[in-house]
Amino acid sequence: TFNPLFPISGDTLSEGNVKVQTSDSNYSPSSSSIGVASGKWYAEVKYTAQSSSSALMVGVTSNPSEDARNDDSIGEQSYSYGYNSANGESYTGGWSGTSYGDSFTVDDIIGITLNLDDNELIFYKNGAVQNSGTALSITAAASTTSGFYHFAISDTTTNYNITAEINFGNPSFSISSGNADANGYGNFEYAVPNGFYALCTKNLAE
């Protein structure tokens, strides 16, 4: 689930802490309660609603407590990597984006593959791989501040809000064609890429 210990004032977590509505006055980062240091992991994020010119940033971060404390958007700090719904650009270490993939909007589902064996990150829009499948290179988890990465989302403005739902294998939103990982765990809208797994305690143990 999203970690309920790091909410920004005005954020609303619901559906067992897998759905978040961000504040109108913050970037409102939310991150997974489980962090990982190795392995290959998959999650999906559904963009549920937006107000005015707000946009959703989807990605991973290595230091969610600092993101929350500083009210940083995903991709704003080092060891944080985001994919912006408004322009399809990727971000890390600031607000200067790099051309990456398609823009996306409400009702789109973004898949994220976090590969910590090869230090790579790939995004999918409604099952279609972005950037022609070329991965974003990320810093090895062991070289980050915390030693872990967390799946995460945030707003991209401090004036409006967005609503998003994250699926680690037990979705709060309706799934039209259920897909499990290779270990049989999870219920995802799109096929889990080969070699990647749902982020859950059973897969961590295995």
PDB file of C-alpha atoms in Angstrom:
ATOM      1  CA  THR A   1       0.000   0.000   0.000  1.00  0.00           C
ATOM      2  CA  PHE A   2       0.930   3.665   0.113  1.00  0.00           C
ATOM      3  CA  ASN A   3       2.707   4.406   3.388  1.00  0.00           C
ATOM      4  CA  PRO A   4       0.207   6.207   5.669  1.00  0.00           C
ATOM      5  CA  LEU A   5       3.056   7.507   7.878  1.00  0.00           C
ATOM      6  CA  PHE A   6       4.141  10.087   5.290  1.00  0.00           C
ATOM      7  CA  PRO A   7       0.971  11.981   4.319  1.00  0.00           C
ATOM      8  CA  ILE A   8       1.156  15.637   3.297  1.00  0.00           C
ATOM      9  CA  SER A   9      -1.365  17.919   4.985  1.00  0.00           C
ATOM     10  CA  GLY A  10      -4.557  17.881   2.940  1.00  0.00           C
ATOM     11  CA  ASP A  11      -3.922  14.525   1.239  1.00  0.00           C
ATOM     12  CA  THR A  12      -6.615  11.878   1.543  1.00  0.00           C
ATOM     13  CA  LEU A  13      -5.747   8.165   1.535  1.00  0.00           C
ATOM     14  CA  SER A  14      -8.576   5.654   1.018  1.00  0.00           C
ATOM     15  CA  GLU A  15      -9.397   2.142  -0.243  1.00  0.00           C
ATOM     16  CA  GLY A  16      -7.003   0.595   2.271  1.00  0.00           C
ATOM     17  CA  ASN A  17      -4.286   3.164   1.501  1.00  0.00           C
ATOM     18  CA  VAL A  18      -3.941   2.387  -2.208  1.00  0.00           C
ATOM     19  CA  LYS A  19      -5.878   5.455  -3.421  1.00  0.00           C
ATOM     20  CA  VAL A  20      -4.742   9.022  -2.823  1.00  0.00           C
ATOM     21  CA  GLN A  21      -6.206  12.436  -3.557  1.00  0.00           C
ATOM     22  CA  THR A  22      -3.484  15.061  -3.319  1.00  0.00           C
ATOM     23  CA  SER A  23      -3.714  18.432  -1.640  1.00  0.00           C
ATOM     24  CA  ASP A  24      -4.506  21.644  -3.528  1.00  0.00           C
ATOM     25  CA  SER A  25      -1.460  23.315  -1.984  1.00  0.00           C
ATOM     26  CA  ASN A  26       1.320  20.675  -2.108  1.00  0.00           C
ATOM     27  CA  TYR A  27       3.187  18.358  -4.473  1.00  0.00           C
ATOM     28  CA  SER A  28       1.974  15.567  -2.192  1.00  0.00           C
ATOM     29  CA  PRO A  29       4.395  12.654  -2.741  1.00  0.00           C
ATOM     30  CA  SER A  30       3.071   9.222  -1.743  1.00  0.00           C
ATOM     31  CA  SER A  31       5.231   6.093  -1.720  1.00  0.00           C
ATOM     32  CA  SER A  32       5.008   2.343  -1.216  1.00  0.00           C
ATOM     33  CA  SER A  33       5.196   0.993   2.316  1.00  0.00           C
ATOM     34  CA  ILE A  34       7.724  -1.618   1.135  1.00  0.00           C
ATOM     35  CA  GLY A  35      11.144  -0.595  -0.159  1.00  0.00           C
ATOM     36  CA  VAL A  36      13.375  -2.926  -2.164  1.00  0.00           C
ATOM     37  CA  ALA A  37      17.131  -3.137  -2.656  1.00  0.00           C
ATOM     38  CA  SER A  38      17.350  -5.894  -5.279  1.00  0.00           C
ATOM     39  CA  GLY A  39      15.175  -7.916  -7.642  1.00  0.00           C
ATOM     40  CA  LYS A  40      12.681  -7.056 -10.385  1.00  0.00           C
ATOM     41  CA  TRP A  41       9.325  -5.550  -9.408  1.00  0.00           C
ATOM     42  CA  TYR A  42       6.124  -4.481 -11.146  1.00  0.00           C
ATOM     43  CA  ALA A  43       3.261  -2.170 -10.199  1.00  0.00           C
ATOM     44  CA  GLU A  44       0.460  -0.314 -11.989  1.00  0.00           C
ATOM     45  CA  VAL A  45      -0.937   3.171 -11.346  1.00  0.00           C
ATOM     46  CA  LYS A  46      -4.346   4.295 -12.563  1.00  0.00           C
ATOM     47  CA  TYR A  47      -4.800   8.029 -13.098  1.00  0.00           C
ATOM     48  CA  THR A  48      -8.292   8.474 -11.649  1.00  0.00           C
ATOM     49  CA  ALA A  49      -9.050  12.220 -11.621  1.00  0.00           C
ATOM     50  CA  GLN A  50      -7.519  15.655 -11.961  1.00  0.00           C
ATOM     51  CA  SER A  51      -8.499  19.260 -11.362  1.00  0.00           C
ATOM     52  CA  SER A  52      -7.764  21.995 -13.892  1.00  0.00           C
ATOM     53  CA  SER A  53      -4.148  21.932 -15.128  1.00  0.00           C
ATOM     54  CA  SER A  54      -2.784  19.460 -12.573  1.00  0.00           C
ATOM     55  CA  ALA A  55      -0.712  16.479 -13.707  1.00  0.00           C
ATOM     56  CA  LEU A  56       0.487  13.167 -12.279  1.00  0.00           C
ATOM     57  CA  MET A  57       4.111  12.151 -11.764  1.00  0.00           C
ATOM     58  CA  VAL A  58       4.632   8.374 -11.537  1.00  0.00           C
ATOM     59  CA  GLY A  59       7.892   6.660 -10.647  1.00  0.00           C
ATOM     60  CA  VAL A  60      10.237   5.580  -7.874  1.00  0.00           C
ATOM     61  CA  THR A  61      12.136   7.288  -5.083  1.00  0.00           C
ATOM     62  CA  SER A  62      14.861   6.221  -2.682  1.00  0.00           C
ATOM     63  CA  ASN A  63      14.027   8.538   0.200  1.00  0.00           C
ATOM     64  CA  PRO A  64      10.262   8.917   0.695  1.00  0.00           C
ATOM     65  CA  SER A  65      10.549  10.402   4.181  1.00  0.00           C
ATOM     66  CA  GLU A  66      12.619  13.309   2.838  1.00  0.00           C
ATOM     67  CA  ASP A  67      10.253  13.720  -0.132  1.00  0.00           C
ATOM     68  CA  ALA A  68       7.382  14.058   2.326  1.00  0.00           C
ATOM     69  CA  ARG A  69       9.273  16.328   4.728  1.00  0.00           C
ATOM     70  CA  ASN A  70      10.340  18.673   1.913  1.00  0.00           C
ATOM     71  CA  ASP A  71       7.141  18.264  -0.141  1.00  0.00           C
ATOM     72  CA  ASP A  72       9.138  17.239  -3.226  1.00  0.00           C
ATOM     73  CA  SER A  73       7.580  16.017  -6.430  1.00  0.00           C
ATOM     74  CA  ILE A  74       8.781  12.618  -7.652  1.00  0.00           C
ATOM     75  CA  GLY A  75      11.817  13.223  -9.869  1.00  0.00           C
ATOM     76  CA  GLU A  76      12.674  16.489  -8.168  1.00  0.00           C
ATOM     77  CA  GLN A  77      15.538  15.110  -6.060  1.00  0.00           C
ATOM     78  CA  SER A  78      18.498  12.873  -6.863  1.00  0.00           C
ATOM     79  CA  TYR A  79      17.714   9.145  -6.700  1.00  0.00           C
ATOM     80  CA  SER A  80      14.089   9.965  -7.564  1.00  0.00           C
ATOM     81  CA  TYR A  81      12.731   9.260 -11.055  1.00  0.00           C
ATOM     82  CA  GLY A  82       9.395  10.394 -12.463  1.00  0.00           C
ATOM     83  CA  TYR A  83       7.268  10.154 -15.644  1.00  0.00           C
ATOM     84  CA  ASN A  84       5.075  13.237 -16.187  1.00  0.00           C
ATOM     85  CA  SER A  85       1.519  12.800 -17.487  1.00  0.00           C
ATOM     86  CA  ALA A  86       1.376  16.305 -18.967  1.00  0.00           C
ATOM     87  CA  ASN A  87       4.283  16.029 -21.398  1.00  0.00           C
ATOM     88  CA  GLY A  88       5.524  12.432 -21.317  1.00  0.00           C
ATOM     89  CA  GLU A  89       8.954  13.529 -20.116  1.00  0.00           C
ATOM     90  CA  SER A  90      11.117  11.815 -17.499  1.00  0.00           C
ATOM     91  CA  TYR A  91      12.611  13.701 -14.564  1.00  0.00           C
ATOM     92  CA  THR A  92      15.374  13.188 -12.040  1.00  0.00           C
ATOM     93  CA  GLY A  93      17.247  15.659  -9.885  1.00  0.00           C
ATOM     94  CA  GLY A  94      15.195  18.715 -10.829  1.00  0.00           C
ATOM     95  CA  TRP A  95      12.520  20.218 -13.040  1.00  0.00           C
ATOM     96  CA  SER A  96      14.358  19.865 -16.346  1.00  0.00           C
ATOM     97  CA  GLY A  97      12.607  17.032 -18.174  1.00  0.00           C
ATOM     98  CA  THR A  98      13.935  14.693 -20.845  1.00  0.00           C
ATOM     99  CA  SER A  99      11.908  13.365 -23.769  1.00  0.00           C
ATOM    100  CA  TYR A 100      10.717   9.883 -22.873  1.00  0.00           C
ATOM    101  CA  GLY A 101       7.226   8.684 -23.852  1.00  0.00           C
ATOM    102  CA  ASP A 102       3.604   9.579 -24.517  1.00  0.00           C
ATOM    103  CA  SER A 103       1.616  11.915 -22.322  1.00  0.00           C
ATOM    104  CA  PHE A 104      -1.215  10.260 -20.397  1.00  0.00           C
ATOM    105  CA  THR A 105      -4.446  11.294 -18.749  1.00  0.00           C
ATOM    106  CA  VAL A 106      -7.383  10.238 -16.576  1.00  0.00           C
ATOM    107  CA  ASP A 107      -8.296   6.512 -16.905  1.00  0.00           C
ATOM    108  CA  ASP A 108      -4.886   5.580 -18.322  1.00  0.00           C
ATOM    109  CA  ILE A 109      -2.963   2.880 -16.463  1.00  0.00           C
ATOM    110  CA  ILE A 110       0.805   3.234 -16.174  1.00  0.00           C
ATOM    111  CA  GLY A 111       2.882   0.112 -15.599  1.00  0.00           C
ATOM    112  CA  ILE A 112       6.262   0.428 -13.892  1.00  0.00           C
ATOM    113  CA  THR A 113       9.070  -2.142 -14.016  1.00  0.00           C
ATOM    114  CA  LEU A 114      11.779  -1.519 -11.432  1.00  0.00           C
ATOM    115  CA  ASN A 115      14.829  -3.645 -12.240  1.00  0.00           C
ATOM    116  CA  LEU A 116      17.312  -3.422  -9.377  1.00  0.00           C
ATOM    117  CA  ASP A 117      19.479  -6.234 -10.712  1.00  0.00           C
ATOM    118  CA  ASP A 118      20.424  -4.104 -13.740  1.00  0.00           C
ATOM    119  CA  ASN A 119      19.489  -0.651 -12.320  1.00  0.00           C
ATOM    120  CA  GLU A 120      16.850   0.126 -14.919  1.00  0.00           C
ATOM    121  CA  LEU A 121      13.364   1.637 -14.958  1.00  0.00           C
ATOM    122  CA  ILE A 122      10.753   1.208 -17.726  1.00  0.00           C
ATOM    123  CA  PHE A 123       7.224   2.625 -17.977  1.00  0.00           C
ATOM    124  CA  TYR A 124       4.222   1.285 -19.890  1.00  0.00           C
ATOM    125  CA  LYS A 125       1.094   3.190 -20.952  1.00  0.00           C
ATOM    126  CA  ASN A 126      -1.966   0.945 -21.107  1.00  0.00           C
ATOM    127  CA  GLY A 127       0.299  -2.042 -21.704  1.00  0.00           C
ATOM    128  CA  ALA A 128       2.429  -0.375 -24.418  1.00  0.00           C
ATOM    129  CA  VAL A 129       6.101  -0.006 -23.549  1.00  0.00           C
ATOM    130  CA  GLN A 130       7.389   3.577 -23.720  1.00  0.00           C
ATOM    131  CA  ASN A 131      10.624   4.970 -25.165  1.00  0.00           C
ATOM    132  CA  SER A 132      10.763   1.984 -27.550  1.00  0.00           C
ATOM    133  CA  GLY A 133      11.598  -0.190 -24.560  1.00  0.00           C
ATOM    134  CA  THR A 134      14.834   1.662 -23.824  1.00  0.00           C
ATOM    135  CA  ALA A 135      15.176   1.765 -20.050  1.00  0.00           C
ATOM    136  CA  LEU A 136      16.054   4.737 -17.886  1.00  0.00           C
ATOM    137  CA  SER A 137      19.294   4.123 -16.013  1.00  0.00           C
ATOM    138  CA  ILE A 138      18.999   4.605 -12.269  1.00  0.00           C
ATOM    139  CA  THR A 139      21.539   4.722  -9.478  1.00  0.00           C
ATOM    140  CA  ALA A 140      22.115   1.377  -7.764  1.00  0.00           C
ATOM    141  CA  ALA A 141      20.060   1.103  -4.595  1.00  0.00           C
ATOM    142  CA  ALA A 142      23.189   0.533  -2.504  1.00  0.00           C
ATOM    143  CA  SER A 143      24.527   3.926  -3.635  1.00  0.00           C
ATOM    144  CA  THR A 144      21.420   5.888  -2.671  1.00  0.00           C
ATOM    145  CA  THR A 145      20.834   7.652   0.633  1.00  0.00           C
ATOM    146  CA  SER A 146      18.558   4.947   2.027  1.00  0.00           C
ATOM    147  CA  GLY A 147      19.740   1.847   0.148  1.00  0.00           C
ATOM    148  CA  PHE A 148      16.194   1.150  -1.095  1.00  0.00           C
ATOM    149  CA  TYR A 149      13.707   2.215  -3.761  1.00  0.00           C
ATOM    150  CA  HIS A 150       9.954   2.729  -3.342  1.00  0.00           C
ATOM    151  CA  PHE A 151       7.256   3.018  -6.006  1.00  0.00           C
ATOM    152  CA  ALA A 152       5.791   6.514  -5.758  1.00  0.00           C
ATOM    153  CA  ILE A 153       3.478   9.167  -7.225  1.00  0.00           C
ATOM    154  CA  SER A 154       3.024  12.897  -6.762  1.00  0.00           C
ATOM    155  CA  ASP A 155       1.295  15.953  -8.166  1.00  0.00           C
ATOM    156  CA  THR A 156       3.243  18.336 -10.424  1.00  0.00           C
ATOM    157  CA  THR A 157       1.641  21.561  -9.195  1.00  0.00           C
ATOM    158  CA  THR A 158       0.849  23.133  -5.841  1.00  0.00           C
ATOM    159  CA  ASN A 159      -2.390  24.770  -7.018  1.00  0.00           C
ATOM    160  CA  TYR A 160      -4.592  21.823  -7.989  1.00  0.00           C
ATOM    161  CA  ASN A 161      -5.007  18.138  -7.143  1.00  0.00           C
ATOM    162  CA  ILE A 162      -5.004  14.694  -8.706  1.00  0.00           C
ATOM    163  CA  THR A 163      -6.365  11.303  -7.676  1.00  0.00           C
ATOM    164  CA  ALA A 164      -4.452   8.103  -8.385  1.00  0.00           C
ATOM    165  CA  GLU A 165      -4.750   4.444  -7.402  1.00  0.00           C
ATOM    166  CA  ILE A 166      -1.753   2.129  -7.152  1.00  0.00           C
ATOM    167  CA  ASN A 167      -1.972  -1.600  -7.764  1.00  0.00           C
ATOM    168  CA  PHE A 168       0.627  -3.849  -6.145  1.00  0.00           C
ATOM    169  CA  GLY A 169      -1.487  -6.883  -7.012  1.00  0.00           C
ATOM    170  CA  ASN A 170      -4.708  -6.206  -5.114  1.00  0.00           C
ATOM    171  CA  PRO A 171      -6.387  -3.394  -7.083  1.00  0.00           C
ATOM    172  CA  SER A 172      -8.985  -1.006  -5.752  1.00  0.00           C
ATOM    173  CA  PHE A 173     -10.159  -0.355  -9.316  1.00  0.00           C
ATOM    174  CA  SER A 174     -11.932  -2.732 -11.694  1.00  0.00           C
ATOM    175  CA  ILE A 175      -9.707  -5.089 -13.692  1.00  0.00           C
ATOM    176  CA  SER A 176     -10.990  -6.289 -17.069  1.00  0.00           C
ATOM    177  CA  SER A 177      -8.418  -9.048 -17.652  1.00  0.00           C
ATOM    178  CA  GLY A 178      -6.610 -10.330 -14.569  1.00  0.00           C
ATOM    179  CA  ASN A 179      -2.899 -11.099 -14.881  1.00  0.00           C
ATOM    180  CA  ALA A 180      -0.709 -12.623 -12.164  1.00  0.00           C
ATOM    181  CA  ASP A 181       3.080 -12.712 -12.007  1.00  0.00           C
ATOM    182  CA  ALA A 182       5.120 -15.880 -12.632  1.00  0.00           C
ATOM    183  CA  ASN A 183       4.723 -16.928  -8.983  1.00  0.00           C
ATOM    184  CA  GLY A 184       0.945 -16.680  -9.285  1.00  0.00           C
ATOM    185  CA  TYR A 185       0.643 -13.524  -7.174  1.00  0.00           C
ATOM    186  CA  GLY A 186      -1.215 -10.362  -8.073  1.00  0.00           C
ATOM    187  CA  ASN A 187      -4.138  -9.214 -10.182  1.00  0.00           C
ATOM    188  CA  PHE A 188      -3.034  -6.716 -12.826  1.00  0.00           C
ATOM    189  CA  GLU A 189      -4.753  -5.151 -15.825  1.00  0.00           C
ATOM    190  CA  TYR A 190      -1.834  -5.935 -18.142  1.00  0.00           C
ATOM    191  CA  ALA A 191       0.531  -8.872 -18.433  1.00  0.00           C
ATOM    192  CA  VAL A 192       3.403  -8.684 -15.979  1.00  0.00           C
ATOM    193  CA  PRO A 193       6.647  -8.410 -17.995  1.00  0.00           C
ATOM    194  CA  ASN A 194       8.744 -11.566 -17.937  1.00  0.00           C
ATOM    195  CA  GLY A 195      10.933 -11.862 -14.860  1.00  0.00           C
ATOM    196  CA  PHE A 196       9.131  -9.193 -12.838  1.00  0.00           C
ATOM    197  CA  TYR A 197       7.032  -9.747  -9.730  1.00  0.00           C
ATOM    198  CA  ALA A 198       4.291  -8.160  -7.641  1.00  0.00           C
ATOM    199  CA  LEU A 199       5.647  -6.232  -4.660  1.00  0.00           C
ATOM    200  CA  CYS A 200       4.313  -8.273  -1.735  1.00  0.00           C
ATOM    201  CA  THR A 201       5.736 -10.000   1.336  1.00  0.00           C
ATOM    202  CA  LYS A 202       5.326 -13.474  -0.184  1.00  0.00           C
ATOM    203  CA  ASN A 203       7.476 -12.547  -3.191  1.00  0.00           C
ATOM    204  CA  LEU A 204      10.033 -10.884  -0.911  1.00  0.00           C
ATOM    205  CA  ALA A 205      10.322 -14.144   1.018  1.00  0.00           C
ATOM    206  CA  GLU A 206      10.740 -16.188  -2.148  1.00  0.00           C
TER     207      GLU A 206
END
